[in-house]
């Protein structure tokens, strides 16, 4: 089956770190730009970061710049989001998603409507 599966979420104290993984099964991520989005209770889903097909372009929301790092290992069919210096405001369900429309451009945008394949989400809770 064609699936994206997030893992690595959990409960962490402020200032802590987590690394989320997004693994594909049934298809190759090397043809997709990948985005990370998050949704907190009562709020709209927002873009966190994205990475282009070959990793030449990365983008981050202002709220996470300097703290989060996106990377990909196409040989392992996996994309990662390293999250450091976590804040309570980072608490949300985090989703990875795949965007085929940027296959040739090697760019990415954090626009929800561009992404056709979505994972089930991973809960990240930052609390003391």
Short mmCIF file of N, CA and C in Angstrom, two decimals, residues 1-5 23-28 77 117:
data_model
loop_
_atom_site.label_atom_id
_atom_site.label_comp_id
_atom_site.label_asym_id
_atom_site.label_seq_id
_atom_site.Cartn_x
_atom_site.Cartn_y
_atom_site.Cartn_z
N UNK A 1 0.84 -1.19 0.00
CA UNK A 1 0.00 0.00 0.00
C UNK A 1 0.88 1.25 0.00
N UNK A 2 0.32 2.35 -0.46
CA UNK A 2 1.03 3.62 -0.52
C UNK A 2 0.74 4.39 0.77
N UNK A 3 1.78 4.55 1.58
CA UNK A 3 1.58 5.17 2.89
C UNK A 3 2.76 6.05 3.28
N UNK A 4 2.45 7.08 4.06
CA UNK A 4 3.44 7.85 4.79
C UNK A 4 3.17 7.64 6.27
N UNK A 5 4.21 7.36 7.02
CA UNK A 5 4.06 7.06 8.43
C UNK A 5 5.02 7.91 9.23
N UNK A 23 8.44 8.08 7.00
CA UNK A 23 8.87 6.99 6.14
C UNK A 23 7.78 6.63 5.14
N UNK A 24 8.18 6.41 3.91
CA UNK A 24 7.25 6.03 2.86
C UNK A 24 7.32 4.54 2.61
N UNK A 25 6.18 3.97 2.33
CA UNK A 25 6.12 2.58 1.90
C UNK A 25 5.23 2.50 0.66
N UNK A 26 5.64 1.69 -0.29
CA UNK A 26 4.87 1.51 -1.50
C UNK A 26 5.17 2.51 -2.60
N UNK A 27 5.95 3.53 -2.32
CA UNK A 27 6.35 4.50 -3.34
C UNK A 27 7.67 5.14 -2.92
N UNK A 28 8.30 5.85 -3.84
CA UNK A 28 9.62 6.43 -3.59
C UNK A 28 9.50 7.91 -3.30
N UNK A 77 14.41 6.31 1.97
CA UNK A 77 13.00 6.64 1.74
C UNK A 77 12.38 7.31 2.97
N UNK A 117 -0.43 13.46 -0.63
CA UNK A 117 -0.31 12.31 0.26
C UNK A 117 0.06 12.80 1.66
#
